[in-house]
Amino acid sequence: MDQGRYIRQTTLTEFGVKGQEELSKASVVIIGCGGLGSIVGPYLAGAGVGKIKLVDGDKPQLSNLHRQVFYTTNNYNESKAILLKRHLEKLNPETDVTAFDFHISKNNISELIHENDIVVECSDNIQCKYLVNDYCHLYHIPLVYGSIYKFEGHVSFFRNRSFEDVHLRDAFPEIQEDIPTCSEVGVVNTIAGIIGLLQANEVIKYLAGLGNPLVSELLIYNVLDNEQVKLKLKKNWKNDISNVYEKTNYEPQTCHPDFELDIGFLRKNLNQFQIVSILEDEEHVDIFDDTIHQPYSTIKADDWVNFTKPVVFYCTAGIRSGHLVSNLRNKNASGKFYSLKNGINTF
């Protein structure tokens, strides 16, 4: 270990060489390498964390770059995990960095995060957040939780030493499928940086034995007025976590299968449907001739009731289009609305 690299930390009496040694022995898993993870990773590597695992199957998009500042317009062909790994290795060659360029799932979560010292949940997928939370609580792995929404961010530290410890479901008991993503409602770039730094701070404090982690507390930060609120979390979720984990598949719930059309069927019957892209401007691609483009953030139900043909909406993975179709069918039972199964990921 190069003592000179970390001299500004080890000079701190509270930190010292002992704290640095604890960091160098630690193994941290970062789930998601986007707005939060791309901030957490460099600060943990810079601090001297011994091993870092990066998990993310997404590739950077133009709309990511305002808040995911370690990627560039030349990085669209490789996954965020691979790109961030290269950056961390240049930043600190002493840190052992491993990249997994696929998404975490119930099938692979054990091999990804079991027997690591701490997990940092940085994804923007609500199902992923509950999957990671439930697994970490079930197997007693410390977890730093973070999320951002528009101008606000949340951070908490779930210690998970026993089943009596507070975890995500004590704050938010059930998975809310209809929570909009950043691409649907927007997000200011600075909140990603602030929350990512706070997550990295929680990890460093825990590993080096500093200060007071946000155990049983949810920190809420709003960038518009710099207001910070710490909510005390109580143990109020009484269900059996092992039973919930066993019965939940943690896959995004799109629309009912009757509402979905696969790409093969659509190609054979294209003249029977009106195709509508609900991708935001920076995401949009035409998949067929005569495709209408109407960004999800501007959709109004009344715009679609008078179409003579059934309407097929598509997005990236079928999640936004699934929610939209469910809402439209609830409001207009006579309308014929469909979602393209798995979105443009099928191409």
mmCIF file of N, CA and C in Angstrom, residues 5-17 19-20 23 43-44 46-48 204:
data_model
loop_
_atom_site.group_PDB
_atom_site.id
_atom_site.type_symbol
_atom_site.label_atom_id
_atom_site.label_comp_id
_atom_site.label_asym_id
_atom_site.label_seq_id
_atom_site.Cartn_x
_atom_site.Cartn_y
_atom_site.Cartn_z
ATOM 1 N N ARG A 5 -0.101 7.973 -1.136
ATOM 2 C CA ARG A 5 -1.376 8.175 -1.837
ATOM 3 C C ARG A 5 -2.483 8.577 -0.863
ATOM 4 N N TYR A 6 -2.433 8.042 0.350
ATOM 5 C CA TYR A 6 -3.535 8.232 1.291
ATOM 6 C C TYR A 6 -3.170 9.142 2.466
ATOM 7 N N ILE A 7 -2.093 9.892 2.330
ATOM 8 C CA ILE A 7 -1.567 10.658 3.463
ATOM 9 C C ILE A 7 -2.568 11.658 4.011
ATOM 10 N N ARG A 8 -3.415 12.224 3.123
ATOM 11 C CA ARG A 8 -4.392 13.209 3.602
ATOM 12 C C ARG A 8 -5.478 12.565 4.445
ATOM 13 N N GLN A 9 -5.672 11.257 4.286
ATOM 14 C CA GLN A 9 -6.636 10.549 5.137
ATOM 15 C C GLN A 9 -5.973 10.060 6.416
ATOM 16 N N THR A 10 -4.810 9.430 6.283
ATOM 17 C CA THR A 10 -4.174 8.835 7.459
ATOM 18 C C THR A 10 -3.675 9.884 8.436
ATOM 19 N N THR A 11 -3.495 11.122 7.944
ATOM 20 C CA THR A 11 -3.113 12.213 8.851
ATOM 21 C C THR A 11 -4.228 12.530 9.837
ATOM 22 N N LEU A 12 -5.446 12.271 9.459
ATOM 23 C CA LEU A 12 -6.582 12.489 10.366
ATOM 24 C C LEU A 12 -6.477 11.523 11.540
ATOM 25 N N THR A 13 -6.476 12.068 12.749
ATOM 26 C CA THR A 13 -6.325 11.241 13.938
ATOM 27 C C THR A 13 -7.403 10.170 14.018
ATOM 28 N N GLU A 14 -8.625 10.556 13.671
ATOM 29 C CA GLU A 14 -9.741 9.619 13.765
ATOM 30 C C GLU A 14 -9.633 8.498 12.726
ATOM 31 N N PHE A 15 -8.916 8.747 11.656
ATOM 32 C CA PHE A 15 -8.809 7.800 10.552
ATOM 33 C C PHE A 15 -7.553 6.939 10.707
ATOM 34 N N GLY A 16 -6.403 7.597 10.575
ATOM 35 C CA GLY A 16 -5.132 6.945 10.806
ATOM 36 C C GLY A 16 -4.823 5.780 9.881
ATOM 37 N N VAL A 17 -3.693 5.124 10.118
ATOM 38 C CA VAL A 17 -3.268 3.974 9.325
ATOM 39 C C VAL A 17 -4.237 2.809 9.501
ATOM 40 N N GLY A 19 -7.509 2.864 9.955
ATOM 41 C CA GLY A 19 -8.668 3.056 9.090
ATOM 42 C C GLY A 19 -8.343 2.751 7.643
ATOM 43 N N GLN A 20 -7.143 3.160 7.217
ATOM 44 C CA GLN A 20 -6.731 2.897 5.841
ATOM 45 C C GLN A 20 -6.571 1.408 5.582
ATOM 46 N N LEU A 23 -9.951 -0.140 4.996
ATOM 47 C CA LEU A 23 -10.434 0.122 3.635
ATOM 48 C C LEU A 23 -9.748 -0.806 2.630
ATOM 49 N N TYR A 43 -14.893 7.699 -5.814
ATOM 50 C CA TYR A 43 -14.538 8.136 -4.461
ATOM 51 C C TYR A 43 -14.119 6.963 -3.581
ATOM 52 N N LEU A 44 -14.712 5.796 -3.793
ATOM 53 C CA LEU A 44 -14.267 4.630 -3.025
ATOM 54 C C LEU A 44 -12.902 4.154 -3.492
ATOM 55 N N GLY A 46 -10.638 6.066 -4.942
ATOM 56 C CA GLY A 46 -9.710 7.094 -4.499
ATOM 57 C C GLY A 46 -9.357 6.973 -3.034
ATOM 58 N N ALA A 47 -10.336 6.547 -2.225
ATOM 59 C CA ALA A 47 -10.101 6.393 -0.785
ATOM 60 C C ALA A 47 -9.267 5.166 -0.467
ATOM 61 N N GLY A 48 -9.135 4.225 -1.435
ATOM 62 C CA GLY A 48 -8.298 3.059 -1.212
ATOM 63 C C GLY A 48 -9.030 1.788 -0.858
ATOM 64 N N ILE A 204 -17.408 4.619 3.522
ATOM 65 C CA ILE A 204 -16.094 4.904 4.118
ATOM 66 C C ILE A 204 -16.193 4.966 5.630
#
